[in-house]
Every structure is written in structure tokens, then in C-alpha cells.
Short mmCIF file of C-alpha atoms in Angstrom, two decimals:
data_model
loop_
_atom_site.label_atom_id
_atom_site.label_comp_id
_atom_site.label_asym_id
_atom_site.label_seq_id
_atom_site.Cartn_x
_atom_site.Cartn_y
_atom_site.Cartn_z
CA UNK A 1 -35.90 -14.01 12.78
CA UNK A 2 -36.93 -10.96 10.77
CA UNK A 3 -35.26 -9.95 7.58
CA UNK A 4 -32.92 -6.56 8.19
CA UNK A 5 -32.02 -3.82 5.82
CA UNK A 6 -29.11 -2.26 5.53
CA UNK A 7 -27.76 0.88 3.85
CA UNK A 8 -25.10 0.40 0.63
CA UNK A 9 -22.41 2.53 3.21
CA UNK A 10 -23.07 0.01 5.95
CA UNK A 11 -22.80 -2.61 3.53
CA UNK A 12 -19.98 -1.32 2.02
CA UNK A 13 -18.12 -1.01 5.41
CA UNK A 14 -18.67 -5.02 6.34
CA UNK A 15 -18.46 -6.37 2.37
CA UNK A 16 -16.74 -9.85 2.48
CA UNK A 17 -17.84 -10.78 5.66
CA UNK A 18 -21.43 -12.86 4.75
CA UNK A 19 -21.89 -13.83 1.36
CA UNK A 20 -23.63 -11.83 -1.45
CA UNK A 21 -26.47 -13.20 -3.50
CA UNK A 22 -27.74 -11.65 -6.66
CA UNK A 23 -30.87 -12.75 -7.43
CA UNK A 24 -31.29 -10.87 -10.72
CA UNK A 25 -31.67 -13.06 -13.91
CA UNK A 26 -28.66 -14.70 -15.27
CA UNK A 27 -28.09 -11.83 -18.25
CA UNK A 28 -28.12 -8.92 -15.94
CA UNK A 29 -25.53 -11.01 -13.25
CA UNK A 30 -22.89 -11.59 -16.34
CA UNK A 31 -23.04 -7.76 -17.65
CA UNK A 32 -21.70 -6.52 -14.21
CA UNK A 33 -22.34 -7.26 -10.70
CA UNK A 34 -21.03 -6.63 -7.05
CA UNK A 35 -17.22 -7.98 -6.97
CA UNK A 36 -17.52 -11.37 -4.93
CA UNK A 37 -21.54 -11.39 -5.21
CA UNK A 38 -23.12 -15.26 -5.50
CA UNK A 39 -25.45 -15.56 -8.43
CA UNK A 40 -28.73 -16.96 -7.58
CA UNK A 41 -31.40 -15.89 -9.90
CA UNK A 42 -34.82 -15.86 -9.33
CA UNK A 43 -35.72 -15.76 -12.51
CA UNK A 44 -33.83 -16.71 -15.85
CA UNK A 45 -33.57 -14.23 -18.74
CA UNK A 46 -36.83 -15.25 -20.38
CA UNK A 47 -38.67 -15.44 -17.42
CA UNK A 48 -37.59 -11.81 -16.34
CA UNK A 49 -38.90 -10.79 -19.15
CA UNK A 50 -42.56 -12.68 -19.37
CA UNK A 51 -43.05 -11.11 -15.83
CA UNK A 52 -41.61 -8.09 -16.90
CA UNK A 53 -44.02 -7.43 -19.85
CA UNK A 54 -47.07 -8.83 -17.81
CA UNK A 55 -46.31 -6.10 -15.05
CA UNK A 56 -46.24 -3.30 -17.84
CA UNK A 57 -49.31 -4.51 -19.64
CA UNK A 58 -51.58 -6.07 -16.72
CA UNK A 59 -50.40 -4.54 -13.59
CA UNK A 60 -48.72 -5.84 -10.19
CA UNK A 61 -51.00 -8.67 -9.06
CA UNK A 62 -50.83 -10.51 -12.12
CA UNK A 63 -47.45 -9.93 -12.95
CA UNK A 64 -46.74 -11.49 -9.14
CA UNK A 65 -48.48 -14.51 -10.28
CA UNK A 66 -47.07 -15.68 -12.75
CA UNK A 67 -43.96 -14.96 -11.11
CA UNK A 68 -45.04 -17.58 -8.14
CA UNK A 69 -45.51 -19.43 -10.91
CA UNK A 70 -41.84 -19.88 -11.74
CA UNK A 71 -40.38 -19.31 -8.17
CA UNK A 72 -42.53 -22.33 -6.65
CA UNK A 73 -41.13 -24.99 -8.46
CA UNK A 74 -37.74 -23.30 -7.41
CA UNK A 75 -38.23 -22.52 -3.92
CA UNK A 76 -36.23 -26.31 -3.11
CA UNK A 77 -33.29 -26.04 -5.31
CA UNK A 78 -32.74 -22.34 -4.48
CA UNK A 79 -32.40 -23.54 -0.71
CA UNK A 80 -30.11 -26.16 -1.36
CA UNK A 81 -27.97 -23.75 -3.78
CA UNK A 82 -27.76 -21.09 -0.99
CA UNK A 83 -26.08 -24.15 1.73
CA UNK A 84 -23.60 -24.36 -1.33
CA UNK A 85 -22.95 -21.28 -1.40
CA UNK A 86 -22.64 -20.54 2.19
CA UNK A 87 -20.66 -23.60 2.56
CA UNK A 88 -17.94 -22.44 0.25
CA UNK A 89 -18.22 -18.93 1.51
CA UNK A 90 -17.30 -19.95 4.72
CA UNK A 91 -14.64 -22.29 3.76
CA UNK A 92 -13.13 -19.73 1.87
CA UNK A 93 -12.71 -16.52 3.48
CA UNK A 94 -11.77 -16.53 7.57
CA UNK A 95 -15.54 -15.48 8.56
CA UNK A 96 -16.12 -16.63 11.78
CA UNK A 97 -18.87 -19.14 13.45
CA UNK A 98 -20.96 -16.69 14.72
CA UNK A 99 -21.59 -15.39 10.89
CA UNK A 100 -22.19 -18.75 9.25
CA UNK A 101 -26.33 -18.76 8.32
CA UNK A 102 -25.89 -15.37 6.74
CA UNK A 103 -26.72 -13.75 3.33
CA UNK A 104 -26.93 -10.13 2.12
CA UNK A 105 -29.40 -10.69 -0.62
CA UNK A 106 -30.04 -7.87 -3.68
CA UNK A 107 -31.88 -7.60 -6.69
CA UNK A 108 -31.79 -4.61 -9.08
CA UNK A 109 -33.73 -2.03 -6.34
CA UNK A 110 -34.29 -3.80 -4.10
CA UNK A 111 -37.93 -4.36 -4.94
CA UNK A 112 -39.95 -7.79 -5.54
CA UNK A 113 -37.26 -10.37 -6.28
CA UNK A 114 -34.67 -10.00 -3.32
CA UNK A 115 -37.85 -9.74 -0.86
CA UNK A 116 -39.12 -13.08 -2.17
CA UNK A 117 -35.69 -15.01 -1.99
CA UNK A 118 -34.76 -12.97 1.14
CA UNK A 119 -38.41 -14.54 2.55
CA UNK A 120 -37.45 -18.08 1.26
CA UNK A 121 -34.08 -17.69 3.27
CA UNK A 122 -35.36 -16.86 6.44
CA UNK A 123 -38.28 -18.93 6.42
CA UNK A 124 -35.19 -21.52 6.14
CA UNK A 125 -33.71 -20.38 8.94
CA UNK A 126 -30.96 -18.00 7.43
CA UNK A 127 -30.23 -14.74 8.97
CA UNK A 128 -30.84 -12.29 5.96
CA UNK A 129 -29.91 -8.91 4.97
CA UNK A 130 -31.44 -7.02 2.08
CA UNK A 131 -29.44 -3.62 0.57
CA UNK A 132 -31.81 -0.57 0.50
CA UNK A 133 -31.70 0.63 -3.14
CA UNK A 134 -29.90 -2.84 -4.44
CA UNK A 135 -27.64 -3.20 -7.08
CA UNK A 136 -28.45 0.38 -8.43
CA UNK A 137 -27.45 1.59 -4.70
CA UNK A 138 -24.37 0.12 -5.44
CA UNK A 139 -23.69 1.79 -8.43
CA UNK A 140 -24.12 4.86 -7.58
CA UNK A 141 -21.55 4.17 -4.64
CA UNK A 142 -19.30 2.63 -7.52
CA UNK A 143 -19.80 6.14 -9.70
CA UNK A 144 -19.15 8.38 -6.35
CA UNK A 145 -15.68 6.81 -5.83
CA UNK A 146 -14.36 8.30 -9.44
CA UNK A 147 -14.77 11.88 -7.84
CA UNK A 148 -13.24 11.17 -4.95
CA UNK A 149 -9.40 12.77 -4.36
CA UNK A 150 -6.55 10.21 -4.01
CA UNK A 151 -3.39 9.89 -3.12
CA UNK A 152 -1.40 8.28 -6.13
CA UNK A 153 1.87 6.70 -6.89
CA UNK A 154 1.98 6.54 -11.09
CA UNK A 155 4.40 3.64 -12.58
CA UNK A 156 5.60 4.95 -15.53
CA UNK A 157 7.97 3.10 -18.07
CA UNK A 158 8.15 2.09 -21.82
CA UNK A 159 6.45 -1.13 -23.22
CA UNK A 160 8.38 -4.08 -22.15
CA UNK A 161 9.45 -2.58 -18.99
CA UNK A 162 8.12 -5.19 -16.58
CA UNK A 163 5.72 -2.62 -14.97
CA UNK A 164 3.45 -5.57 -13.91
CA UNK A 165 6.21 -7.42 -12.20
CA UNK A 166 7.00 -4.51 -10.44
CA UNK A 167 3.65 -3.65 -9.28
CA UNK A 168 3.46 -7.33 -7.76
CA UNK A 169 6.22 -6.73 -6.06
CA UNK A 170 5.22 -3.83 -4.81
CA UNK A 171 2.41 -5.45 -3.27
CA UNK A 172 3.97 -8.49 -1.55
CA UNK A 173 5.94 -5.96 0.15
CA UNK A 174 2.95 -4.14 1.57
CA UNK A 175 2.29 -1.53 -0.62
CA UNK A 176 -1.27 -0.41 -1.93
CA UNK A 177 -1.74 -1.71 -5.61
CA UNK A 178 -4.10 -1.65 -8.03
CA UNK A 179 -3.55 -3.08 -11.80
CA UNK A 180 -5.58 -1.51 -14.06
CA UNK A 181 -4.51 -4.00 -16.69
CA UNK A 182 -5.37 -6.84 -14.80
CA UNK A 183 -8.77 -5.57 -13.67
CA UNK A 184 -9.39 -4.99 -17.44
CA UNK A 185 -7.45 -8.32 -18.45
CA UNK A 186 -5.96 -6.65 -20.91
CA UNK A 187 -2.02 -5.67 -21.60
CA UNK A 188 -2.94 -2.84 -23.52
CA UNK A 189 -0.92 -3.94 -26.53
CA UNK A 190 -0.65 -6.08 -28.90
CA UNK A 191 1.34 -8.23 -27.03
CA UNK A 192 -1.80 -9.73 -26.16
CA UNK A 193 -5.40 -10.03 -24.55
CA UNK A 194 -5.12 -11.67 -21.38
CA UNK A 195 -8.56 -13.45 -22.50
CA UNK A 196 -12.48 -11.74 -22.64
CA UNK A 197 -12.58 -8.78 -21.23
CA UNK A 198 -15.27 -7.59 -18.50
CA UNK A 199 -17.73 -4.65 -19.41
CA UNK A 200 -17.34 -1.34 -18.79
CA UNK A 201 -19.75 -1.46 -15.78
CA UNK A 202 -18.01 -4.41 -14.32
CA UNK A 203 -15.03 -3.06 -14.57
CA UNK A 204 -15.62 0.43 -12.94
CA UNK A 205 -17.19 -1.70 -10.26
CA UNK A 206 -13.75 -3.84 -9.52
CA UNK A 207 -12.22 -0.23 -9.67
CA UNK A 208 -14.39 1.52 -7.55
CA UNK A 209 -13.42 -1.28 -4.70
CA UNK A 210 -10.33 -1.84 -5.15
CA UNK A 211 -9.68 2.40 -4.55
CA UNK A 212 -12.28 2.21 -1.69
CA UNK A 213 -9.97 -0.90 -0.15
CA UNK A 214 -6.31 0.44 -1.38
CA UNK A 215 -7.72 3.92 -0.05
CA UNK A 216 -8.04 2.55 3.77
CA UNK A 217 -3.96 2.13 4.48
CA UNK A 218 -3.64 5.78 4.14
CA UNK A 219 -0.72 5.15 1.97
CA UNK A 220 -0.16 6.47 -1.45
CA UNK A 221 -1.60 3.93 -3.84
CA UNK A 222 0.37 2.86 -6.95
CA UNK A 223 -0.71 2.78 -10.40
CA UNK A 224 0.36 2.06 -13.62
CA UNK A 225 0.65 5.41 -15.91
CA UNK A 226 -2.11 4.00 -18.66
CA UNK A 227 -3.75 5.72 -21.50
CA UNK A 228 -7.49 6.41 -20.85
CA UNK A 229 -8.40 3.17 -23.24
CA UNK A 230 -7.05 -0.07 -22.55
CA UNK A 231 -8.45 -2.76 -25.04
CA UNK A 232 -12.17 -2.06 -25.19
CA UNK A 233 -12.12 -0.41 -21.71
CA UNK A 234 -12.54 2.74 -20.47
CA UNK A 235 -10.85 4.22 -17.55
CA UNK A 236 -13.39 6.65 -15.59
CA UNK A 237 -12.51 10.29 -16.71
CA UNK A 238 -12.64 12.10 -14.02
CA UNK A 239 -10.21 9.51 -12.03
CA UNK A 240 -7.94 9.39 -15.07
CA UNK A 241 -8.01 12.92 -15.27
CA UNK A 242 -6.46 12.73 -11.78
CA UNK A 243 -4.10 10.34 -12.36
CA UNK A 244 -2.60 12.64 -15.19
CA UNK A 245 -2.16 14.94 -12.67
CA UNK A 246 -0.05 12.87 -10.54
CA UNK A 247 3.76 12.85 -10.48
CA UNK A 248 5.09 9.47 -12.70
CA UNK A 249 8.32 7.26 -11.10
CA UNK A 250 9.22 6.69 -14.71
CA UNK A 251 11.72 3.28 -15.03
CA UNK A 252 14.18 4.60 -17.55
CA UNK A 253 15.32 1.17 -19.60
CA UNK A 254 17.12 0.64 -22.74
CA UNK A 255 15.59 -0.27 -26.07
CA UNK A 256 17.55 -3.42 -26.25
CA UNK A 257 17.14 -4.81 -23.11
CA UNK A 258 12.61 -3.61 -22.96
CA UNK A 259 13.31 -6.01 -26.23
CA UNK A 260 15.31 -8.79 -24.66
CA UNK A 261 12.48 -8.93 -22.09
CA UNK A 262 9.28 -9.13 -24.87
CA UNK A 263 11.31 -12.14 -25.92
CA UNK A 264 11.48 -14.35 -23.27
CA UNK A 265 7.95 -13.36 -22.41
CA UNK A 266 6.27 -13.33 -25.47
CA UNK A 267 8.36 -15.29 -28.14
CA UNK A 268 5.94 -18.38 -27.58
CA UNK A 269 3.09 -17.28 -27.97
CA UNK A 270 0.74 -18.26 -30.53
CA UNK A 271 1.55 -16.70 -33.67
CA UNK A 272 -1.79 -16.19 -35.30
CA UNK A 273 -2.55 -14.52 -31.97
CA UNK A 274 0.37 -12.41 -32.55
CA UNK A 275 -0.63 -11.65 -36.27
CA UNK A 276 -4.30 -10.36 -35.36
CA UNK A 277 -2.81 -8.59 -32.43
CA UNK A 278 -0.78 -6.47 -35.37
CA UNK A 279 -3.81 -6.18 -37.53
CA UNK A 280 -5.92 -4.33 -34.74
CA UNK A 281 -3.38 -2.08 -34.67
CA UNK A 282 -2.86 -1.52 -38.52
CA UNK A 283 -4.00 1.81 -39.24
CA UNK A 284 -2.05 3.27 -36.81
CA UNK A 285 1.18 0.94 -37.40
CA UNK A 286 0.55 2.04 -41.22
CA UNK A 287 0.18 -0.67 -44.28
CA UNK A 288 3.96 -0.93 -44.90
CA UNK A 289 5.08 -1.76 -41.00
CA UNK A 290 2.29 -3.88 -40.91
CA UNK A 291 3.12 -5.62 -43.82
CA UNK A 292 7.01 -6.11 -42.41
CA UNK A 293 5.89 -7.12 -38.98
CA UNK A 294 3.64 -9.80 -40.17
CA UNK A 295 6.39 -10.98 -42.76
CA UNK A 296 9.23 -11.41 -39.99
CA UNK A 297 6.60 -13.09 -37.88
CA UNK A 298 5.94 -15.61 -40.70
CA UNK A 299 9.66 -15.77 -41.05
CA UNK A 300 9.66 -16.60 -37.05
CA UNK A 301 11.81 -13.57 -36.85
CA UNK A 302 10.53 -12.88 -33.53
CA UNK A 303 12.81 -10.16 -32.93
CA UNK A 304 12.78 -8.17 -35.99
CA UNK A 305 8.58 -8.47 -35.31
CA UNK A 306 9.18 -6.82 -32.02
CA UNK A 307 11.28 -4.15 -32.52
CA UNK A 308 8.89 -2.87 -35.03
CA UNK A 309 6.16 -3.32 -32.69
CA UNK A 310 8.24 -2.09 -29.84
CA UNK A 311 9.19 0.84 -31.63
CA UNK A 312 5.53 1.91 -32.30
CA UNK A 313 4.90 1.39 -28.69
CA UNK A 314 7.59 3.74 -27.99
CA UNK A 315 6.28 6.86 -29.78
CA UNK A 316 2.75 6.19 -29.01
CA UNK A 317 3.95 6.38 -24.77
CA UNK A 318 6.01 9.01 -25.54
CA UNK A 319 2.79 11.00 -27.09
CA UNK A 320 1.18 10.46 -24.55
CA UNK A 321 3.41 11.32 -21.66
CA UNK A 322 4.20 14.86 -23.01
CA UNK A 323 0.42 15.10 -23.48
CA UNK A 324 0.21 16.00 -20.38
CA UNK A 325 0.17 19.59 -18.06
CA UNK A 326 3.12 20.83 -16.29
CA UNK A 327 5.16 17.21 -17.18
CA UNK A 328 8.60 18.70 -16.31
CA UNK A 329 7.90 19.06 -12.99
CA UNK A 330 5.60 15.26 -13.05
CA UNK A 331 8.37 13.19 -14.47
CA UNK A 332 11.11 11.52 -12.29
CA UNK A 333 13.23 9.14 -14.60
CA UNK A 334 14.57 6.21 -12.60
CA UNK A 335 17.57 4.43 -14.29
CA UNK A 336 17.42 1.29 -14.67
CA UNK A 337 19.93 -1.09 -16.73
CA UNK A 338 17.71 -4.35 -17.27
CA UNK A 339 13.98 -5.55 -16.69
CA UNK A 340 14.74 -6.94 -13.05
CA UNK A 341 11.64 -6.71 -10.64
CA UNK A 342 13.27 -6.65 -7.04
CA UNK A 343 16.11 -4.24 -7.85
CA UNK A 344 13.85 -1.79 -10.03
CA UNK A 345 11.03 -1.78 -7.48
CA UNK A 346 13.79 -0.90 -4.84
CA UNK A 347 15.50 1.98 -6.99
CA UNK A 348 11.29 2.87 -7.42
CA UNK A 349 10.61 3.00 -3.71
CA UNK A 350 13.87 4.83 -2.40
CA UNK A 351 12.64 7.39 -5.38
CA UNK A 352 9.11 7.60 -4.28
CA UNK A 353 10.13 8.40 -0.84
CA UNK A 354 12.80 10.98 -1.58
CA UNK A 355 10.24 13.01 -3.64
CA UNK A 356 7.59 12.59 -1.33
#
């Protein structure tokens, strides 16, 4: 068998179907990475960077051995990793028999390391693939998909308006999603993190696929109306840029019942979670609200705490929406009495389609 290369489009166009292995070092794997991609370094962190140096200040040929230095005592383990990996590949996703034995194998350009691990593999027995260009091949692809024109469907709606519930509903029924708050595992308030958030990179990469993947039903895609920041996250400008230039299905739902909703949902969680949450947000909540949200909180006067909070939440969405061009004719306020996922997404879809 003789290792193949393939191009980051063809690569693109058959993604999921053999597994992925990075074989950059463990540091540059955790910054960012291909969505899905196997981590199988061929060298760690410090290693990366003894070979690194000895390339700069020796040259190739020594820098390559004392690389074989660290990839020999490897070469076994690596192999046995890789049937791991293909074993769970295959038992996971519904690739068939004839593509069991496969790998698409990258480094960062496709230089030195994926060759060597791409030679270990085949001289295994595995079919391998290498991607011209590598990981920075794929990056570029991931930057080229923010200029790109789509066809969007913006969620709009206050804080506490069940706009993720809605967009999963939306997408068990058939409809192209994406959740910008989940790809960033953020809410985007300070009703909470949804845990550590990925980097900037990674995140633009899970982006850039899901709008290549959404993108393929030829259907308008549907999107929650975000501000460009959410948590320490940046949304791509020139695809933001397009999304404010989209009309918004806004779900028009009272104060009190937005409140009701933060409640049940967020009433038990943590409260020293709750109080940093406010903190982060203190300069722009101002000393005195901060001072009464925290108090109530103390107090376990969850709802006074929210409304404050809820309040804030209001005017900052509300600066934002009308910081927008042309909003009068964007905006298409959908009433909707309570927080209720199957009847709003209905009242959302019949809306879509009549201003289609």
C-alpha cells in the first residue's frame, strides 16, 4: 500500500468517514484542532520543542535524529493506540467494512511528523491518508467559510426567553441549527458558564463546520440573534456582520413570565457561582445594583436577584437590537404568552415561512 494525499476540499467533502489523527504535540492539539480529530502525538510538548530548537540551530539531519530518538521507543504504543482508536471510530459512527484500516493523518503542514506516523501506519498495514498543507490547510478552509454568504434564520428574544429550547426543537424537527452558545459553552450571561470555554481558534473551527454542514440542506439556517462577544469568545466579524443583517423572528414574552422561567431554571444553582457571575458584570450593573443583587442573593431572595439582573439584561438586548441598520424593516415580533418550547417554535416557524 502506498500512503495517498489528499486536498483539505476533498477532505473536507468525506470528513467523518475514517478517523482523524493529529499527530502534533499535546499543547498545540488542546489550543484548537479539527472537530472530531484523534490526538496522537508524535512528540510531547517538550520534545517538540528540543527538536524544534535543534532544527533552528543545527539544521535538518540532526534535528531528524534526535527526533528518531523519541519516536523509536514509541513506534509500539503508537500502533496499538491507533487499533484503539480505529476501534472506537468504527464502533461509533456507521462507517462501513470496507473503510475499517483507515486514517487521515495531519500534522501542522503537513511536513516531517504526519509523514513519519503516516509511514508507521502503513508499514502496519493501515490504509493512510495525509492532508496536503495539514492543519494550517484547514484553517485557512475554517477562515474562508466566515466570508461566505448564507442564508439565515435569526432567533431573537429577551433573556430568559427559552431561545435554546427552541432552537432544539427546531432541530429535532429537521431544521438547520447551529448554537452559538453551545459551541462557545457559554450562556452569555451571568446566568452562568456552561464550564471552560474553548479558544477562539477552536471555536471558529466548530463554526466554520457546523455552517459548511447546516449550509448543505439548502435551507435557511437558524441562529440565535447574539452580541459579537459571548463570554471570552469572539464571533467572526465578517459572519456577524452578516447576521446583523438578517431579518430577527423576535419571541415577544412578558417580563414576568422571562422571570418565572430564570427561576425554575436557575434558582438552584450554586450561589457563589451566582455571586461572581454578578461581579463580572459590576461595572456595567453599577456599584449600587450590584450591591442589591448580591444582598437579595444572600437573603436567598432569588427573585428579587433576578429581576435586577433580568432587568439589566433587558436594556443591554434592547441596545443592541436598535444598534442595528434598517431594524424596522428586520424585526418581526412574535407573541408569545409563556416560555413554552413546542408552541413558541410553532408560532416561530408559521412566522418564518409567511415572511419568507
Amino acid at each position: 500500500m502506498a500512503i495517498k494525499k489528499i486536498s483539505i476540499s476533498q477532505f473536507i467533502e468525506q470528513a467523518g468517514e475514517q478517523p482523524v489523527i493529529d499527530v502534533r504535540s499535546d499543547g498545540e492539539y488542546k489550543h484548537a484542532h479539527i472537530p472530531g480529530a484523534y490526538s496522537l502525538p508524535l512528540f510531547n510538548d517538550e520534545e517538540r520543542k528540543i527538536v524544534g530548537t535543534a532544527y533552528k540551530q543545527k539544521g535538518k539531519q540532526p534535528a531528524i535524529k534526535l527526533g528518531l530518538d523519541f519516536f523509536g521507543v514509541k513506534m509500539k504504543g503508537m500502533i496499538e493506540e491507533a487499533e484503539k482508536i480505529n476501534n472506537n471510530h468504527t464502533s461509533t459512527t456507521t462507517a462501513s467494512a470496507s473503510r475499517n484500516n483507515t486514517f487521515v493523518v495531519h500534522c501542522w503542514r503537513g511536513g516531517m511528523r504526519s509523514a513519519g506516523v503516516a509511514w508507521l501506519l502503513d508499514l502496519y498495514g493501515f490504509d493512510v491518508y495525509t492532508i496536503i498543507g495539514g492543519y494550517k490547510a484547514f484553517r485557512n478552509w475554517v477562515l474562508q467559510q466566515f466570508e461566505k454568504e448564507y442564508q439565515l434564520n435569526i432567533l431573537g428574544g429577551y433573556t430568559g426567553s427559552g431561545k435554546t429550547v427552541v432552537l432544539n426543537t427546531l432541530q429535532k424537527n429537521g431544521s438547520p441549527v447551529i448554537n452559538l452558545e453551545g459551541l462557545a459553552n457559554h450562556r452569555g450571561s451571568a446566568f452562568g458558564s456552561l464550564g471552560e470555554q474553548p479558544s477562539q481558534e477552536m471555536f471558529e473551527n466548530f463554526l466554520a463546520t457546523e455552517l459548511f454542514l447546516q449550509r448543505k440542506s439548502g435551507q435557511p439556517i437558524w441562529i440565535e440573534d447574539e452580541s459579537q462577544r459571548i463570554g471570552k469568545i469572539n464571533i467572526p466579524n465578517q459572519f456577524w456582520k452578516q447576521m446583523r443583517s438578517m431579518p430577527i423572528q423576535f419571541l415577544d414574552i412578558p417580563f414576568e413570565n422571562r422571570l418565572d422561567y430564570l427561576l425554575k431554571s436557575y434558582g438552584q444553582i450554586n450561589k457563589e457561582v451566582l455571586v461572581n457571575s454578578i461581579i463580572r458584570i459590576q461595572k456595567r450593573l453599577g456599584p449600587l445594583e450590584t450591591k442589591t443583587a448580591i444582598g437579595f442573593l444572600v437573603e436567598e431572595n432569588y427573585k428579587a436577584c433576578f429581576e435586577i439582573l433580568l432587568t439589566y439584561y433587558d436594556k443591554m438586548y434592547t441596545k443592541g437590537l436598535h444598534n442595528r441598520a434598517n431594524l424596522p424593516h428586520l424585526l418581526n415580533k412574535i407573541p408569545c404568552t409563556f416560555v413554552d418550547a413546542i408552541s413558541n417554535t410553532e408560532k416561530l416557524i408559521s412566522c418564518a415561512t409567511l415572511n419568507a
